[in-house]
Amino acid sequence: MKQGLSLRVSQHLALTPQLQQSIRLLQLSTLELSQEVEQMLDENPFLERTVEEAPREEFGLETADAPVREDDRLAESEGDFASAASSSVSDTATATGEAEPAVAESFDGEPDWEGDGTVDLAPDDSEWGGDAPARTSNQGDDERADATELARSQESLQSYLHRQALALRLSETDSAALRFLIESLNDDGYLEDSLPALASGLAGDDNDQFDDLVHHFQVALGLLQSLEPAGVGARNLGECLTIQLRALAHEDETEEEEQIRKTAIAICKQPMELLAKRDFKRLATLTHSNEEEVRAALQLIARLEPKPGRRFVDVERNVIVPDVIVTRVGNGSNAKFRVMLNPEVMPRLRVHDIYAGALKQHKGEGSQALSQRLQEARWFIKNIQQRFDTILRVSNAIVERQKNFFVHGELAMRPLVLREIADELGLHESTISRVTTAKYMATPFGTVELKYFFGSALGTETGGNASSTAVRALIKQFVSAEDQKKPLSDSQISEMLKEQGIECARRTVAKYREALRIAPANLRKAL
């Protein structure tokens, strides 16, 4: 084999670490960004939070790499930190559109938010550096817990059941069996695994111990199903409803009420498909009742709770904090919409002046690694600023194109695709996709995800286009106004849409109906 040299010219795309970080921060949700900021604060000593707003010319996008100024180090360490925090929150809440750094008018030109490299978030309770004093905060009587704190303080289903079990006089073995079953419940309050399966996981190959465990579990299951909320510890939906029906018995119950309740219990022992289909005749035959009793029993069953543990589910994961807030300014034809970033989700960060100044003055061993960390801190601030700038630009473009939605609601939504916003802002479609994923906007009609404003187009008789979002809203309106005794079929909804001038096939109607979680016509029929 002969060796030789050759020269080839090629092109390839190289993503710098800064660009990779910018892309990653752009696609993070609000919660994920908060976690990323906390991790960066722990890892990088040159990064710190600030309470007071930094000067606009100090840490802007253009000057993120500028040297640190010496004349305002540790300005926030003097005075009362609690007073400074309260003042900052008050200023944020009462700021006008001209004073807010993250506000833009959506229809009067380009966004006027230039950014200063300082992003708002609630201040931390600690300073960077081991020798720095911890901050103290005196909130006073007007302190209010936010939704996240309330969610954390909610009692779980297991804790609620364990507290009830303390009032039962049980042997040590039965008490342990009851605790084991309580911990085996799912979030809905059901016992998914069978008693033999639970016992076999503990006993192994010991048959005597297996039989003993099954016996204790059966006793514990009866005790568990007697606790509140009614229906907890059930193995299936029928058993759950039956437990709740038996718990409804009382001394003042009339014979008619008792008969309806017994009929309801008999219905719950039948296949749940018959209950879902409301097959009155077959249920009446199987339960040896008449159709009137079956109808009354189904009305009683409809008032029961199919998921006893629903109210104990940790609601923290369902808390949605909007990234963008849209408010209406003016009335009538002069109405405009003010688009602003939510200051509660914007972290306020800056480079630590003392550490940066010390690194600048003392160049020695290890200074290169520390200089790299300082550069990382400045790039992190710049990328966060750029993230919120991009979100605001995209939000302004969305609000400008979907102005009818903010005036009339979802029925006035127009078709919109990612390419339209990308072409308008000079960005790539993938960037718009990252911006609109897991980012939320607070509107006069509720908080919605940014992707909600994008929808495909459906043809109309006039040659125009209708948004799929508006069509889904129209389908929801048709179903809400239908005769419950004669619900609309997918074909009928398709014909009604054609009367409105919208070309929508039956299969498309079925797809939209399923996306809206609307049951078929046979399951929507009233009792």
Short mmCIF file of C-alpha atoms in Angstrom, two decimals:
data_model
loop_
_atom_site.label_atom_id
_atom_site.label_comp_id
_atom_site.label_asym_id
_atom_site.label_seq_id
_atom_site.Cartn_x
_atom_site.Cartn_y
_atom_site.Cartn_z
CA MET A 1 0.00 0.00 0.00
CA LYS A 2 1.47 3.33 -1.07
CA GLN A 3 1.26 6.31 1.28
CA GLY A 4 0.50 9.79 0.02
CA LEU A 5 -0.92 13.22 0.91
CA SER A 6 -4.11 14.69 -0.45
CA LEU A 7 -5.97 17.99 0.14
CA ARG A 8 -9.75 18.07 0.33
CA VAL A 9 -12.04 21.06 0.97
CA SER A 10 -15.26 20.44 2.90
CA GLN A 11 -17.79 22.38 4.93
CA HIS A 12 -19.45 21.35 8.16
CA LEU A 13 -21.49 23.03 10.87
CA ALA A 14 -19.82 23.31 14.25
CA LEU A 15 -21.94 24.17 17.27
CA THR A 16 -19.94 26.09 19.86
CA PRO A 17 -20.64 25.41 23.55
CA GLN A 18 -22.27 28.83 23.81
CA LEU A 19 -24.63 28.10 20.92
CA GLN A 20 -25.47 24.67 22.34
CA GLN A 21 -26.32 26.27 25.68
CA SER A 22 -28.47 28.90 23.98
CA ILE A 23 -30.46 26.24 22.11
CA ARG A 24 -30.89 24.14 25.24
CA LEU A 25 -32.08 27.08 27.36
CA LEU A 26 -34.55 28.07 24.65
CA GLN A 27 -36.39 24.75 24.74
CA LEU A 28 -36.55 24.49 28.55
CA SER A 29 -39.84 25.06 30.33
CA THR A 30 -40.19 27.54 33.19
CA LEU A 31 -39.64 24.88 35.85
CA GLU A 32 -36.68 23.37 34.01
CA LEU A 33 -35.12 26.82 33.57
CA SER A 34 -35.45 27.49 37.30
CA GLN A 35 -33.69 24.21 38.05
CA GLU A 36 -30.97 25.06 35.52
CA VAL A 37 -30.41 28.45 37.16
CA GLU A 38 -30.17 26.88 40.62
CA GLN A 39 -27.64 24.34 39.36
CA MET A 40 -25.57 27.06 37.68
CA LEU A 41 -25.60 29.15 40.86
CA ASP A 42 -24.27 26.15 42.80
CA GLU A 43 -21.54 25.32 40.29
CA ASN A 44 -20.28 28.75 39.19
CA PRO A 45 -18.93 31.07 41.93
CA PHE A 46 -18.93 34.07 39.56
CA LEU A 47 -22.72 33.99 39.21
CA GLU A 48 -25.07 35.46 41.81
CA ARG A 49 -28.59 36.74 42.20
CA THR A 50 -29.36 40.41 42.59
CA VAL A 51 -32.32 42.15 44.17
CA GLU A 52 -31.96 45.61 42.71
CA GLU A 53 -32.13 46.07 38.98
CA ALA A 54 -28.70 46.46 37.42
CA PRO A 55 -28.06 49.53 35.21
CA ARG A 56 -29.23 49.00 31.64
CA GLU A 57 -25.79 49.68 30.16
CA GLU A 58 -23.90 47.29 32.45
CA PHE A 59 -24.97 43.76 31.52
CA GLY A 60 -26.82 44.10 28.25
CA LEU A 61 -26.52 41.74 25.33
CA GLU A 62 -23.86 43.95 23.74
CA THR A 63 -21.74 44.24 26.91
CA ALA A 64 -22.02 40.76 28.41
CA ASP A 65 -18.26 40.34 27.98
CA ALA A 66 -17.35 43.82 29.27
CA PRO A 67 -14.97 44.05 32.27
CA VAL A 68 -16.51 44.36 35.70
CA ARG A 69 -16.82 47.84 37.15
CA GLU A 70 -15.11 48.44 40.46
CA ASP A 71 -17.19 51.29 41.86
CA ASP A 72 -20.40 49.46 42.79
CA ARG A 73 -19.30 46.19 44.39
CA LEU A 74 -21.58 44.65 46.95
CA ALA A 75 -24.03 47.54 46.78
CA GLU A 76 -26.82 45.24 47.91
CA SER A 77 -24.94 44.08 51.03
CA GLU A 78 -25.48 47.43 52.76
CA GLY A 79 -28.85 48.25 54.29
CA ASP A 80 -31.90 46.16 54.96
CA PHE A 81 -32.22 43.24 52.53
CA ALA A 82 -35.86 42.67 53.41
CA SER A 83 -36.72 46.28 52.60
CA ALA A 84 -34.89 46.05 49.28
CA ALA A 85 -36.75 42.86 48.35
CA SER A 86 -40.12 44.37 49.26
CA SER A 87 -39.33 47.50 47.26
CA SER A 88 -38.33 45.44 44.23
CA VAL A 89 -41.57 43.42 44.31
CA SER A 90 -43.64 46.59 44.73
CA ASP A 91 -41.91 48.30 41.81
CA THR A 92 -42.52 45.28 39.60
CA ALA A 93 -46.22 45.12 40.48
CA THR A 94 -46.88 48.86 39.89
CA ALA A 95 -44.65 49.51 36.91
CA THR A 96 -46.28 51.05 33.85
CA GLY A 97 -45.79 49.95 30.27
CA GLU A 98 -43.05 52.54 29.74
CA ALA A 99 -41.13 51.67 32.89
CA GLU A 100 -41.25 47.88 32.49
CA PRO A 101 -38.06 46.60 30.75
CA ALA A 102 -39.81 43.53 29.37
CA VAL A 103 -42.90 45.12 27.81
CA ALA A 104 -43.74 45.69 24.18
CA GLU A 105 -46.74 46.99 22.26
CA SER A 106 -47.75 44.35 19.78
CA PHE A 107 -49.11 46.50 16.97
CA ASP A 108 -47.00 49.67 17.03
CA GLY A 109 -43.68 48.51 15.65
CA GLU A 110 -40.86 46.32 16.83
CA PRO A 111 -40.53 45.15 20.45
CA ASP A 112 -38.97 47.83 22.60
CA TRP A 113 -37.43 45.43 25.13
CA GLU A 114 -33.68 45.67 24.75
CA GLY A 115 -32.62 43.74 27.84
CA ASP A 116 -30.00 44.52 30.40
CA GLY A 117 -28.68 41.07 31.17
CA THR A 118 -30.54 41.06 34.48
CA VAL A 119 -33.55 38.79 34.64
CA ASP A 120 -36.13 38.96 37.43
CA LEU A 121 -36.89 36.15 39.82
CA ALA A 122 -37.49 35.98 43.56
CA PRO A 123 -34.17 36.62 45.34
CA ASP A 124 -32.35 33.75 46.96
CA ASP A 125 -31.75 33.63 50.72
CA SER A 126 -28.00 33.20 50.52
CA GLU A 127 -24.98 35.04 49.14
CA TRP A 128 -22.27 33.44 47.07
CA GLY A 129 -19.11 32.69 49.00
CA GLY A 130 -18.55 30.81 52.23
CA ASP A 131 -17.77 33.94 54.24
CA ALA A 132 -20.73 35.97 53.06
CA PRO A 133 -23.57 36.55 55.54
CA ALA A 134 -26.93 34.94 54.90
CA ARG A 135 -29.82 37.19 53.99
CA THR A 136 -32.68 37.60 56.41
CA SER A 137 -36.24 38.25 55.36
CA ASN A 138 -39.13 39.60 57.43
CA GLN A 139 -42.23 39.28 55.32
CA GLY A 140 -44.80 40.52 57.87
CA ASP A 141 -48.46 39.64 58.19
CA ASP A 142 -49.24 40.14 54.52
CA GLU A 143 -47.14 37.19 53.36
CA ARG A 144 -49.13 34.94 51.06
CA ALA A 145 -48.23 31.41 50.05
CA ASP A 146 -48.22 30.86 46.32
CA ALA A 147 -49.82 27.94 44.50
CA THR A 148 -46.65 25.87 44.67
CA GLU A 149 -46.36 26.19 48.44
CA LEU A 150 -50.02 25.31 48.87
CA ALA A 151 -49.49 22.25 46.71
CA ARG A 152 -46.53 21.14 48.80
CA SER A 153 -48.54 21.49 52.01
CA GLN A 154 -51.37 19.25 50.78
CA GLU A 155 -51.80 15.99 52.68
CA SER A 156 -51.31 12.82 50.67
CA LEU A 157 -53.80 9.94 50.55
CA GLN A 158 -51.39 7.61 52.36
CA SER A 159 -50.86 10.10 55.20
CA TYR A 160 -54.60 10.61 55.55
CA LEU A 161 -55.21 6.85 55.76
CA HIS A 162 -52.33 6.25 58.18
CA ARG A 163 -53.77 8.91 60.47
CA GLN A 164 -57.15 7.12 60.48
CA ALA A 165 -55.47 3.76 61.10
CA LEU A 166 -54.00 5.08 64.36
CA ALA A 167 -57.51 5.07 65.84
CA LEU A 168 -57.95 1.33 65.16
CA ARG A 169 -56.98 -1.13 67.87
CA LEU A 170 -55.06 -3.70 65.89
CA SER A 171 -52.44 -6.27 66.63
CA GLU A 172 -48.93 -5.59 65.48
CA THR A 173 -49.29 -8.02 62.57
CA ASP A 174 -52.63 -6.64 61.34
CA SER A 175 -51.36 -3.08 61.72
CA ALA A 176 -48.31 -3.90 59.60
CA ALA A 177 -50.52 -5.56 56.96
CA LEU A 178 -52.78 -2.49 56.84
CA ARG A 179 -49.79 -0.16 56.48
CA PHE A 180 -48.47 -2.32 53.64
CA LEU A 181 -51.79 -2.17 51.76
CA ILE A 182 -52.02 1.60 52.24
CA GLU A 183 -48.58 2.06 50.73
CA SER A 184 -49.56 -0.21 47.82
CA LEU A 185 -52.41 2.07 46.68
CA ASN A 186 -52.07 4.07 43.48
CA ASP A 187 -52.88 7.77 43.13
CA ASP A 188 -56.56 7.03 42.45
CA GLY A 189 -56.91 5.01 45.66
CA TYR A 190 -57.09 1.59 43.96
CA LEU A 191 -55.22 -1.55 44.96
CA GLU A 192 -53.84 -2.64 41.60
CA ASP A 193 -52.08 -5.84 42.72
CA SER A 194 -54.03 -8.82 43.99
CA LEU A 195 -53.57 -10.04 47.57
CA PRO A 196 -51.83 -13.28 46.50
CA ALA A 197 -49.43 -11.26 44.34
CA LEU A 198 -48.57 -9.00 47.27
CA ALA A 199 -48.15 -11.97 49.60
CA SER A 200 -45.95 -13.90 47.17
CA GLY A 201 -43.59 -10.92 46.93
CA LEU A 202 -43.02 -11.10 50.67
CA ALA A 203 -43.23 -14.84 51.40
CA GLY A 204 -41.20 -16.15 48.49
CA ASP A 205 -41.35 -19.98 48.36
CA ASP A 206 -42.61 -20.42 51.94
CA ASN A 207 -46.18 -21.73 51.47
CA ASP A 208 -47.12 -21.51 55.14
CA GLN A 209 -46.03 -17.90 55.37
CA PHE A 210 -47.82 -17.19 52.07
CA ASP A 211 -51.17 -18.48 53.38
CA ASP A 212 -50.71 -16.55 56.62
CA LEU A 213 -49.97 -13.32 54.74
CA VAL A 214 -53.00 -13.72 52.47
CA HIS A 215 -55.20 -14.15 55.55
CA HIS A 216 -53.82 -11.02 57.23
CA PHE A 217 -54.13 -9.06 53.98
CA GLN A 218 -57.79 -10.06 53.65
CA VAL A 219 -58.48 -8.78 57.15
CA ALA A 220 -56.52 -5.58 56.45
CA LEU A 221 -58.36 -5.04 53.16
CA GLY A 222 -61.71 -5.04 54.94
CA LEU A 223 -60.38 -2.47 57.40
CA LEU A 224 -58.90 -0.36 54.59
CA GLN A 225 -62.19 -0.28 52.67
CA SER A 226 -63.97 0.97 55.81
CA LEU A 227 -61.82 4.11 55.94
CA GLU A 228 -62.46 7.47 54.33
CA PRO A 229 -62.72 8.39 51.51
CA ALA A 230 -65.34 5.80 50.65
CA GLY A 231 -64.21 3.44 47.91
CA VAL A 232 -60.52 3.46 48.76
CA GLY A 233 -58.83 0.07 48.55
CA ALA A 234 -61.05 -1.21 45.74
CA ARG A 235 -59.58 -3.56 43.13
CA ASN A 236 -61.77 -2.32 40.25
CA LEU A 237 -64.36 0.33 39.41
CA GLY A 238 -67.34 -1.87 40.20
CA GLU A 239 -66.05 -2.65 43.69
CA CYS A 240 -65.26 1.03 44.27
CA LEU A 241 -68.81 2.11 43.39
CA THR A 242 -70.29 -0.73 45.43
CA ILE A 243 -68.38 0.34 48.57
CA GLN A 244 -69.63 3.91 48.15
CA LEU A 245 -73.23 2.75 47.65
CA ARG A 246 -73.13 0.66 50.81
CA ALA A 247 -71.75 3.64 52.70
CA LEU A 248 -74.83 5.67 51.66
CA ALA A 249 -77.15 3.52 53.80
CA HIS A 250 -78.66 5.39 56.78
CA GLU A 251 -81.46 4.94 59.29
CA ASP A 252 -83.86 7.43 57.67
CA GLU A 253 -83.61 5.75 54.28
CA THR A 254 -87.02 5.10 52.69
CA GLU A 255 -87.95 1.82 51.05
CA GLU A 256 -87.82 3.44 47.63
CA GLU A 257 -84.32 4.85 48.24
CA GLU A 258 -83.17 1.49 49.57
CA GLN A 259 -84.51 -0.31 46.51
CA ILE A 260 -82.77 2.14 44.16
CA ARG A 261 -79.52 1.74 46.07
CA LYS A 262 -79.75 -2.06 45.94
CA THR A 263 -80.45 -1.86 42.20
CA ALA A 264 -77.39 0.35 41.79
CA ILE A 265 -75.28 -2.21 43.68
CA ALA A 266 -76.58 -4.96 41.42
CA ILE A 267 -75.73 -2.86 38.34
CA CYS A 268 -72.16 -2.34 39.60
CA LYS A 269 -71.70 -6.12 39.70
CA GLN A 270 -72.48 -6.32 35.97
CA PRO A 271 -69.93 -5.62 33.20
CA MET A 272 -69.03 -1.92 33.13
CA GLU A 273 -69.59 -1.85 29.35
CA LEU A 274 -73.34 -2.08 29.93
CA LEU A 275 -73.16 0.83 32.35
CA ALA A 276 -71.15 2.93 29.88
CA LYS A 277 -73.55 2.18 27.03
CA ARG A 278 -76.60 2.85 29.25
CA ASP A 279 -78.23 -0.36 28.08
CA PHE A 280 -81.34 0.03 30.25
CA LYS A 281 -83.21 -2.98 28.96
CA ARG A 282 -80.39 -5.46 29.43
CA LEU A 283 -79.48 -4.04 32.84
CA ALA A 284 -83.09 -4.28 33.92
CA THR A 285 -83.17 -7.93 32.86
CA LEU A 286 -79.90 -8.81 34.61
CA THR A 287 -80.85 -7.04 37.86
CA HIS A 288 -84.50 -8.21 37.84
CA SER A 289 -85.73 -4.60 37.93
CA ASN A 290 -87.74 -2.32 35.70
CA GLU A 291 -86.29 0.41 33.49
CA GLU A 292 -87.43 3.23 35.78
CA GLU A 293 -85.50 1.76 38.71
CA VAL A 294 -82.46 1.30 36.46
CA ARG A 295 -82.62 4.94 35.34
CA ALA A 296 -82.87 6.15 38.94
CA ALA A 297 -80.00 3.85 39.94
CA LEU A 298 -77.80 5.18 37.16
CA GLN A 299 -78.51 8.72 38.31
CA LEU A 300 -77.36 7.69 41.78
CA ILE A 301 -74.20 6.07 40.40
CA ALA A 302 -73.42 9.22 38.39
CA ARG A 303 -73.04 11.14 41.67
CA LEU A 304 -70.35 8.80 43.00
CA GLU A 305 -66.58 9.36 42.85
CA PRO A 306 -64.86 6.85 40.53
CA LYS A 307 -61.40 7.94 41.81
CA PRO A 308 -61.45 8.25 45.62
CA GLY A 309 -57.86 9.50 45.75
CA ARG A 310 -58.42 12.29 43.24
CA ARG A 311 -58.52 15.13 45.78
CA PHE A 312 -55.29 13.94 47.42
CA VAL A 313 -53.21 13.98 44.26
CA ASP A 314 -50.26 16.36 44.47
CA VAL A 315 -51.41 19.32 42.39
CA GLU A 316 -47.96 20.90 42.19
CA ARG A 317 -47.29 19.24 38.84
CA ASN A 318 -50.45 20.82 37.44
CA VAL A 319 -49.46 24.37 38.38
CA ILE A 320 -48.87 26.39 35.20
CA VAL A 321 -47.00 29.66 35.42
CA PRO A 322 -47.37 31.79 32.26
CA ASP A 323 -44.21 33.02 30.59
CA VAL A 324 -46.02 35.84 28.78
CA ILE A 325 -48.90 38.03 29.93
CA VAL A 326 -51.24 39.73 27.45
CA THR A 327 -53.49 42.53 28.69
CA ARG A 328 -56.00 44.62 26.81
CA VAL A 329 -55.48 48.37 26.59
CA GLY A 330 -58.40 50.49 25.44
CA ASN A 331 -61.88 49.57 24.23
CA GLY A 332 -63.69 49.30 20.94
CA SER A 333 -61.86 49.80 17.67
CA ASN A 334 -58.92 51.43 19.47
CA ALA A 335 -58.23 48.36 21.58
CA LYS A 336 -54.63 47.21 21.63
CA PHE A 337 -52.90 44.39 23.45
CA ARG A 338 -49.89 44.84 25.68
CA VAL A 339 -47.48 41.91 25.64
CA MET A 340 -45.04 41.54 28.51
CA LEU A 341 -42.88 38.87 30.04
CA ASN A 342 -43.95 37.53 33.40
CA PRO A 343 -41.44 39.02 35.90
CA GLU A 344 -42.04 36.07 38.25
CA VAL A 345 -40.28 33.63 35.90
CA MET A 346 -37.34 35.85 34.99
CA PRO A 347 -34.22 35.12 37.07
CA ARG A 348 -32.21 38.19 38.08
CA LEU A 349 -28.57 37.28 37.69
CA ARG A 350 -25.26 39.11 37.47
CA VAL A 351 -21.55 38.48 37.65
CA HIS A 352 -20.14 38.52 41.18
CA ASP A 353 -18.13 41.75 41.34
CA ILE A 354 -15.73 40.79 44.13
CA TYR A 355 -14.64 37.49 42.57
CA ALA A 356 -14.38 38.97 39.07
CA GLY A 357 -12.34 41.92 40.35
CA ALA A 358 -10.03 39.67 42.36
CA LEU A 359 -9.42 37.50 39.30
CA LYS A 360 -8.63 40.58 37.23
CA GLN A 361 -6.06 41.87 39.72
CA HIS A 362 -4.37 38.61 40.63
CA LYS A 363 -3.20 36.53 37.68
CA GLY A 364 -1.56 33.37 38.88
CA GLU A 365 -1.81 29.62 38.93
CA GLY A 366 -5.28 28.41 37.99
CA SER A 367 -6.37 31.79 36.66
CA GLN A 368 -7.09 30.35 33.23
CA ALA A 369 -9.67 27.91 34.60
CA LEU A 370 -11.26 30.67 36.69
CA SER A 371 -11.35 32.98 33.68
CA GLN A 372 -13.22 30.29 31.80
CA ARG A 373 -15.77 30.03 34.61
CA LEU A 374 -16.19 33.82 34.52
CA GLN A 375 -16.78 33.68 30.79
CA GLU A 376 -19.33 30.89 31.30
CA ALA A 377 -21.22 33.06 33.80
CA ARG A 378 -21.34 35.97 31.34
CA TRP A 379 -22.47 33.70 28.51
CA PHE A 380 -25.15 32.19 30.75
CA ILE A 381 -26.57 35.63 31.52
CA LYS A 382 -26.45 36.55 27.84
CA ASN A 383 -28.18 33.33 26.73
CA ILE A 384 -30.96 33.72 29.30
CA GLN A 385 -31.49 37.28 28.14
CA GLN A 386 -31.61 36.09 24.54
CA ARG A 387 -34.08 33.35 25.47
CA PHE A 388 -36.60 35.79 26.91
CA ASP A 389 -36.01 38.22 24.05
CA THR A 390 -36.88 35.48 21.54
CA ILE A 391 -39.97 34.43 23.51
CA LEU A 392 -41.19 38.03 23.58
CA ARG A 393 -40.60 38.52 19.84
CA VAL A 394 -42.48 35.33 18.98
CA SER A 395 -45.31 36.22 21.36
CA ASN A 396 -45.69 39.66 19.78
CA ALA A 397 -45.86 38.10 16.32
CA ILE A 398 -48.48 35.59 17.48
CA VAL A 399 -50.63 38.26 19.14
CA GLU A 400 -50.45 40.45 16.04
CA ARG A 401 -51.61 37.62 13.76
CA GLN A 402 -54.24 36.26 16.16
CA LYS A 403 -55.72 39.59 17.27
CA ASN A 404 -59.26 38.34 16.59
CA PHE A 405 -58.77 35.58 19.15
CA PHE A 406 -58.01 38.10 21.89
CA VAL A 407 -61.13 40.06 20.95
CA HIS A 408 -63.71 37.36 20.16
CA GLY A 409 -62.30 34.08 21.49
CA GLU A 410 -61.25 30.78 19.95
CA LEU A 411 -64.00 30.82 17.32
CA ALA A 412 -62.15 33.70 15.65
CA MET A 413 -58.81 31.87 15.49
CA ARG A 414 -57.14 32.05 12.07
CA PRO A 415 -54.90 29.38 10.50
CA LEU A 416 -51.26 29.78 11.44
CA VAL A 417 -48.18 27.64 10.87
CA LEU A 418 -44.67 27.87 12.27
CA ARG A 419 -43.19 28.94 8.93
CA GLU A 420 -45.19 32.20 8.93
CA ILE A 421 -43.72 33.32 12.25
CA ALA A 422 -40.26 32.06 11.27
CA ASP A 423 -40.27 34.04 8.01
CA GLU A 424 -41.51 37.17 9.72
CA LEU A 425 -38.84 37.12 12.44
CA GLY A 426 -36.03 35.73 10.32
CA LEU A 427 -35.68 32.60 12.45
CA HIS A 428 -35.71 28.88 11.67
CA GLU A 429 -38.86 26.82 12.12
CA SER A 430 -37.09 24.63 14.69
CA THR A 431 -36.41 27.74 16.77
CA ILE A 432 -40.09 28.70 16.71
CA SER A 433 -40.97 25.12 17.66
CA ARG A 434 -38.62 25.27 20.67
CA VAL A 435 -40.00 28.64 21.75
CA THR A 436 -43.64 27.52 21.59
CA THR A 437 -43.12 24.21 23.40
CA ALA A 438 -43.92 24.21 27.15
CA LYS A 439 -44.25 28.02 27.13
CA TYR A 440 -47.57 29.51 28.22
CA MET A 441 -49.38 32.80 27.65
CA ALA A 442 -51.94 34.35 29.99
CA THR A 443 -54.74 35.77 27.83
CA PRO A 444 -58.16 37.32 28.58
CA PHE A 445 -59.60 33.87 27.76
CA GLY A 446 -57.30 31.88 30.06
CA THR A 447 -53.75 30.55 30.09
CA VAL A 448 -52.84 28.55 26.99
CA GLU A 449 -49.69 27.08 25.49
CA LEU A 450 -48.10 29.04 22.67
CA LYS A 451 -48.61 26.06 20.36
CA TYR A 452 -52.35 26.51 20.87
CA PHE A 453 -52.30 29.43 18.42
CA PHE A 454 -51.02 27.27 15.57
CA GLY A 455 -53.48 25.24 13.57
CA SER A 456 -53.89 23.80 10.11
CA ALA A 457 -56.26 25.30 7.56
CA LEU A 458 -59.57 23.85 6.37
CA GLY A 459 -61.13 25.00 3.12
CA THR A 460 -64.36 26.98 3.00
CA GLU A 461 -67.00 27.46 0.31
CA THR A 462 -65.86 31.05 -0.25
CA GLY A 463 -62.35 29.91 -1.08
CA GLY A 464 -60.86 31.03 2.24
CA ASN A 465 -59.43 29.02 5.10
CA ALA A 466 -60.67 28.23 8.60
CA SER A 467 -58.40 27.30 11.49
CA SER A 468 -58.65 23.78 12.85
CA THR A 469 -58.67 25.33 16.34
CA ALA A 470 -61.76 27.36 15.45
CA VAL A 471 -63.41 24.25 13.97
CA ARG A 472 -62.79 22.32 17.19
CA ALA A 473 -64.31 25.18 19.16
CA LEU A 474 -67.33 25.11 16.85
CA ILE A 475 -67.72 21.35 17.34
CA LYS A 476 -67.58 21.85 21.10
CA GLN A 477 -70.29 24.52 20.79
CA PHE A 478 -72.52 22.23 18.74
CA VAL A 479 -72.20 19.40 21.26
CA SER A 480 -72.89 21.66 24.25
CA ALA A 481 -76.11 22.89 22.61
CA GLU A 482 -77.36 19.50 21.38
CA ASP A 483 -80.46 17.69 22.58
CA GLN A 484 -79.15 15.25 25.18
CA LYS A 485 -81.86 12.75 24.30
CA LYS A 486 -80.79 12.83 20.64
CA PRO A 487 -77.09 13.67 20.54
CA LEU A 488 -75.45 14.69 17.29
CA SER A 489 -73.53 12.07 15.34
CA ASP A 490 -70.25 12.82 13.56
CA SER A 491 -72.07 12.88 10.21
CA GLN A 492 -74.60 15.39 11.51
CA ILE A 493 -71.82 17.62 12.88
CA SER A 494 -70.08 17.42 9.51
CA GLU A 495 -73.27 18.56 7.76
CA MET A 496 -73.70 21.42 10.24
CA LEU A 497 -70.15 22.56 9.52
CA LYS A 498 -70.89 22.50 5.79
CA GLU A 499 -73.87 24.76 6.48
CA GLN A 500 -71.38 27.15 8.08
CA GLY A 501 -69.30 26.99 4.90
CA ILE A 502 -66.55 24.77 6.30
CA GLU A 503 -65.48 21.65 4.43
CA CYS A 504 -64.89 19.01 7.12
CA ALA A 505 -65.27 15.28 6.53
CA ARG A 506 -66.86 12.92 9.04
CA ARG A 507 -63.51 11.27 9.83
CA THR A 508 -62.00 14.70 10.54
CA VAL A 509 -64.90 15.49 12.85
CA ALA A 510 -64.30 12.21 14.69
CA LYS A 511 -60.60 13.05 15.05
CA TYR A 512 -61.34 16.52 16.45
CA ARG A 513 -64.03 15.13 18.75
CA GLU A 514 -61.61 12.58 20.21
CA ALA A 515 -58.98 15.31 20.66
CA LEU A 516 -61.55 17.29 22.64
CA ARG A 517 -62.31 14.17 24.73
CA ILE A 518 -65.95 14.20 23.71
CA ALA A 519 -67.62 10.79 23.84
CA PRO A 520 -69.41 9.32 20.80
CA ALA A 521 -73.11 10.02 20.32
CA ASN A 522 -74.25 6.70 21.82
CA LEU A 523 -72.35 7.46 25.06
CA ARG A 524 -73.54 11.08 25.26
CA LYS A 525 -77.20 10.08 25.29
CA ALA A 526 -78.94 11.35 28.41
CA LEU A 527 -80.35 9.01 31.02
#
